[in-house]
Amino acid sequence: MPIAQRTVEPTLVCQSRGITTNMPPSLPSTSLIALTSIIRQLSTLSKYADEMFGDVFNEASKYVYRSNKLEERVAALAQALQERKEDETVALPDVPAPVQEKPEQHILNVYIPRALKEKYHECDRPPPLGVFARLR
């Protein structure tokens, strides 16, 4: 099951929030509330779109970096093979081994999506299980 990257919750567009007036709701006030709610939703949508395109750009730049490294290794290997074919008596030169990059750690807070962080902070605290261990 994939991890939710973003949570989008619907809002009631025509309901007033936090506006306290003694007057009954009228058509102009309801339309003004609806327009401001729509603008707020569009603002949230643009923020999510910016995050999504930023994530796509970061992933694409990682792939470009990795493909460039792979292309350099293939070029070095092709050159070494070409030299080997030209002179069969010479030993194959050592091609430098690729530097082992650290595997990405997806459990660090840097890599956790914001929606998952929000869900994590909304949860109740875990029970104190250490109390049960002392009762033994």
PDB file of C-alpha atoms in Angstrom:
ATOM      1  CA  MET A   1       0.000   0.000   0.000  1.00  0.00           C
ATOM      2  CA  PRO A   2       1.593   3.299  -1.032  1.00  0.00           C
ATOM      3  CA  ILE A   3       2.186   6.038   1.497  1.00  0.00           C
ATOM      4  CA  ALA A   4      -0.055   9.074   1.078  1.00  0.00           C
ATOM      5  CA  GLN A   5       2.048  11.985  -0.086  1.00  0.00           C
ATOM      6  CA  ARG A   6      -0.612  14.638   0.425  1.00  0.00           C
ATOM      7  CA  THR A   7      -3.965  14.772   2.110  1.00  0.00           C
ATOM      8  CA  VAL A   8      -6.680  16.822   0.500  1.00  0.00           C
ATOM      9  CA  GLU A   9      -9.873  17.268   2.407  1.00  0.00           C
ATOM     10  CA  PRO A  10     -12.998  18.844   0.979  1.00  0.00           C
ATOM     11  CA  THR A  11     -14.268  22.044   2.496  1.00  0.00           C
ATOM     12  CA  LEU A  12     -17.754  23.412   2.556  1.00  0.00           C
ATOM     13  CA  VAL A  13     -17.495  26.414   0.315  1.00  0.00           C
ATOM     14  CA  CYS A  14     -20.643  28.332   1.210  1.00  0.00           C
ATOM     15  CA  GLN A  15     -20.553  27.931   4.981  1.00  0.00           C
ATOM     16  CA  SER A  16     -19.124  30.760   7.012  1.00  0.00           C
ATOM     17  CA  ARG A  17     -16.338  29.977   9.424  1.00  0.00           C
ATOM     18  CA  GLY A  18     -15.621  32.268  12.321  1.00  0.00           C
ATOM     19  CA  ILE A  19     -17.811  35.092  11.073  1.00  0.00           C
ATOM     20  CA  THR A  20     -20.133  36.232  13.810  1.00  0.00           C
ATOM     21  CA  THR A  21     -22.765  38.745  12.886  1.00  0.00           C
ATOM     22  CA  ASN A  22     -26.204  39.444  14.218  1.00  0.00           C
ATOM     23  CA  MET A  23     -27.612  39.796  10.738  1.00  0.00           C
ATOM     24  CA  PRO A  24     -29.085  36.821   8.889  1.00  0.00           C
ATOM     25  CA  PRO A  25     -27.010  35.568   5.958  1.00  0.00           C
ATOM     26  CA  SER A  26     -27.705  37.415   2.760  1.00  0.00           C
ATOM     27  CA  LEU A  27     -26.858  36.605  -0.838  1.00  0.00           C
ATOM     28  CA  PRO A  28     -23.919  39.045  -1.104  1.00  0.00           C
ATOM     29  CA  SER A  29     -22.329  37.813   2.116  1.00  0.00           C
ATOM     30  CA  THR A  30     -22.817  34.166   1.112  1.00  0.00           C
ATOM     31  CA  SER A  31     -21.282  34.778  -2.319  1.00  0.00           C
ATOM     32  CA  LEU A  32     -18.362  36.641  -0.745  1.00  0.00           C
ATOM     33  CA  ILE A  33     -17.775  33.738   1.650  1.00  0.00           C
ATOM     34  CA  ALA A  34     -17.977  31.270  -1.252  1.00  0.00           C
ATOM     35  CA  LEU A  35     -15.471  33.253  -3.332  1.00  0.00           C
ATOM     36  CA  THR A  36     -12.980  33.546  -0.493  1.00  0.00           C
ATOM     37  CA  SER A  37     -13.280  29.817   0.194  1.00  0.00           C
ATOM     38  CA  ILE A  38     -12.684  29.038  -3.470  1.00  0.00           C
ATOM     39  CA  ILE A  39      -9.602  31.293  -3.482  1.00  0.00           C
ATOM     40  CA  ARG A  40      -8.336  29.509  -0.364  1.00  0.00           C
ATOM     41  CA  GLN A  41      -8.837  26.126  -2.054  1.00  0.00           C
ATOM     42  CA  LEU A  42      -7.026  27.318  -5.188  1.00  0.00           C
ATOM     43  CA  SER A  43      -4.152  28.525  -3.014  1.00  0.00           C
ATOM     44  CA  THR A  44      -3.896  25.091  -1.394  1.00  0.00           C
ATOM     45  CA  LEU A  45      -4.071  23.423  -4.800  1.00  0.00           C
ATOM     46  CA  SER A  46      -1.251  25.605  -6.136  1.00  0.00           C
ATOM     47  CA  LYS A  47       0.871  24.791  -3.075  1.00  0.00           C
ATOM     48  CA  TYR A  48       0.352  21.061  -3.670  1.00  0.00           C
ATOM     49  CA  ALA A  49       1.117  21.455  -7.380  1.00  0.00           C
ATOM     50  CA  ASP A  50       4.357  23.282  -6.520  1.00  0.00           C
ATOM     51  CA  GLU A  51       5.361  20.474  -4.138  1.00  0.00           C
ATOM     52  CA  MET A  52       4.513  17.781  -6.697  1.00  0.00           C
ATOM     53  CA  PHE A  53       6.520  19.417  -9.483  1.00  0.00           C
ATOM     54  CA  GLY A  54       9.409  19.989  -7.060  1.00  0.00           C
ATOM     55  CA  ASP A  55       9.378  16.292  -6.165  1.00  0.00           C
ATOM     56  CA  VAL A  56       9.292  15.315  -9.842  1.00  0.00           C
ATOM     57  CA  PHE A  57      12.209  17.673 -10.558  1.00  0.00           C
ATOM     58  CA  ASN A  58      14.252  16.219  -7.679  1.00  0.00           C
ATOM     59  CA  GLU A  59      13.603  12.652  -8.833  1.00  0.00           C
ATOM     60  CA  ALA A  60      14.485  13.542 -12.427  1.00  0.00           C
ATOM     61  CA  SER A  61      17.729  15.211 -11.350  1.00  0.00           C
ATOM     62  CA  LYS A  62      18.665  12.070  -9.381  1.00  0.00           C
ATOM     63  CA  TYR A  63      18.097   9.939 -12.490  1.00  0.00           C
ATOM     64  CA  VAL A  64      20.140  12.314 -14.641  1.00  0.00           C
ATOM     65  CA  TYR A  65      23.014  12.171 -12.142  1.00  0.00           C
ATOM     66  CA  ARG A  66      22.935   8.382 -12.010  1.00  0.00           C
ATOM     67  CA  SER A  67      22.718   8.027 -15.795  1.00  0.00           C
ATOM     68  CA  ASN A  68      25.671  10.393 -16.246  1.00  0.00           C
ATOM     69  CA  LYS A  69      27.739   8.317 -13.825  1.00  0.00           C
ATOM     70  CA  LEU A  70      26.741   5.157 -15.681  1.00  0.00           C
ATOM     71  CA  GLU A  71      27.638   6.750 -19.017  1.00  0.00           C
ATOM     72  CA  GLU A  72      31.097   7.686 -17.692  1.00  0.00           C
ATOM     73  CA  ARG A  73      31.692   4.115 -16.516  1.00  0.00           C
ATOM     74  CA  VAL A  74      30.578   2.662 -19.864  1.00  0.00           C
ATOM     75  CA  ALA A  75      32.859   5.089 -21.744  1.00  0.00           C
ATOM     76  CA  ALA A  76      35.821   4.125 -19.545  1.00  0.00           C
ATOM     77  CA  LEU A  77      35.097   0.440 -20.100  1.00  0.00           C
ATOM     78  CA  ALA A  78      34.762   0.919 -23.866  1.00  0.00           C
ATOM     79  CA  GLN A  79      38.085   2.743 -23.963  1.00  0.00           C
ATOM     80  CA  ALA A  80      39.739  -0.011 -21.927  1.00  0.00           C
ATOM     81  CA  LEU A  81      38.347  -2.672 -24.280  1.00  0.00           C
ATOM     82  CA  GLN A  82      39.530  -0.728 -27.305  1.00  0.00           C
ATOM     83  CA  GLU A  83      43.039  -0.543 -25.876  1.00  0.00           C
ATOM     84  CA  ARG A  84      42.868  -4.259 -25.101  1.00  0.00           C
ATOM     85  CA  LYS A  85      41.987  -5.078 -28.694  1.00  0.00           C
ATOM     86  CA  GLU A  86      44.850  -2.957 -30.015  1.00  0.00           C
ATOM     87  CA  ASP A  87      47.451  -4.671 -27.870  1.00  0.00           C
ATOM     88  CA  GLU A  88      46.636  -8.162 -26.677  1.00  0.00           C
ATOM     89  CA  THR A  89      49.803  -8.493 -24.572  1.00  0.00           C
ATOM     90  CA  VAL A  90      49.114  -5.541 -22.303  1.00  0.00           C
ATOM     91  CA  ALA A  91      47.022  -6.266 -19.258  1.00  0.00           C
ATOM     92  CA  LEU A  92      43.695  -4.585 -18.921  1.00  0.00           C
ATOM     93  CA  PRO A  93      44.129  -1.340 -16.984  1.00  0.00           C
ATOM     94  CA  ASP A  94      42.320  -1.064 -13.726  1.00  0.00           C
ATOM     95  CA  VAL A  95      39.073   0.785 -14.101  1.00  0.00           C
ATOM     96  CA  PRO A  96      38.366   2.589 -10.861  1.00  0.00           C
ATOM     97  CA  ALA A  97      35.594   0.940  -8.923  1.00  0.00           C
ATOM     98  CA  PRO A  98      32.519   3.062  -8.474  1.00  0.00           C
ATOM     99  CA  VAL A  99      32.228   4.771  -5.137  1.00  0.00           C
ATOM    100  CA  GLN A 100      29.615   3.011  -3.079  1.00  0.00           C
ATOM    101  CA  GLU A 101      27.007   5.588  -2.306  1.00  0.00           C
ATOM    102  CA  LYS A 102      25.055   5.280   0.869  1.00  0.00           C
ATOM    103  CA  PRO A 103      21.620   3.808   0.260  1.00  0.00           C
ATOM    104  CA  GLU A 104      18.823   6.252   0.698  1.00  0.00           C
ATOM    105  CA  GLN A 105      17.316   6.069   4.123  1.00  0.00           C
ATOM    106  CA  HIS A 106      13.630   6.657   3.702  1.00  0.00           C
ATOM    107  CA  ILE A 107      12.905   6.488   7.408  1.00  0.00           C
ATOM    108  CA  LEU A 108      14.640   9.746   8.279  1.00  0.00           C
ATOM    109  CA  ASN A 109      12.443  12.744   8.975  1.00  0.00           C
ATOM    110  CA  VAL A 110      13.801  14.473   5.885  1.00  0.00           C
ATOM    111  CA  TYR A 111      12.251  11.856   3.595  1.00  0.00           C
ATOM    112  CA  ILE A 112       8.897  11.468   5.352  1.00  0.00           C
ATOM    113  CA  PRO A 113       6.092  13.182   3.406  1.00  0.00           C
ATOM    114  CA  ARG A 114       4.416  16.103   5.126  1.00  0.00           C
ATOM    115  CA  ALA A 115       1.022  14.387   5.099  1.00  0.00           C
ATOM    116  CA  LEU A 116       2.485  11.416   6.948  1.00  0.00           C
ATOM    117  CA  LYS A 117       4.106  13.745   9.488  1.00  0.00           C
ATOM    118  CA  GLU A 118       0.744  15.437  10.062  1.00  0.00           C
ATOM    119  CA  LYS A 119      -0.943  12.060  10.632  1.00  0.00           C
ATOM    120  CA  TYR A 120       1.846  11.069  13.004  1.00  0.00           C
ATOM    121  CA  HIS A 121       1.390  14.207  15.099  1.00  0.00           C
ATOM    122  CA  GLU A 122      -2.402  13.743  15.183  1.00  0.00           C
ATOM    123  CA  CYS A 123      -2.112  10.269  16.748  1.00  0.00           C
ATOM    124  CA  ASP A 124      -2.385   9.609  20.465  1.00  0.00           C
ATOM    125  CA  ARG A 125       0.788   8.998  22.437  1.00  0.00           C
ATOM    126  CA  PRO A 126       1.721   5.327  22.834  1.00  0.00           C
ATOM    127  CA  PRO A 127       0.925   3.734  26.179  1.00  0.00           C
ATOM    128  CA  PRO A 128       3.759   3.513  28.723  1.00  0.00           C
ATOM    129  CA  LEU A 129       4.801  -0.082  28.058  1.00  0.00           C
ATOM    130  CA  GLY A 130       7.789   0.262  30.372  1.00  0.00           C
ATOM    131  CA  VAL A 131       5.402   0.113  33.343  1.00  0.00           C
ATOM    132  CA  PHE A 132       4.426  -3.431  32.413  1.00  0.00           C
ATOM    133  CA  ALA A 133       8.062  -4.525  32.236  1.00  0.00           C
ATOM    134  CA  ARG A 134       8.660  -3.337  35.836  1.00  0.00           C
ATOM    135  CA  LEU A 135       5.659  -5.305  37.141  1.00  0.00           C
ATOM    136  CA  ARG A 136       7.259  -8.676  36.401  1.00  0.00           C
TER     137      ARG A 136
END
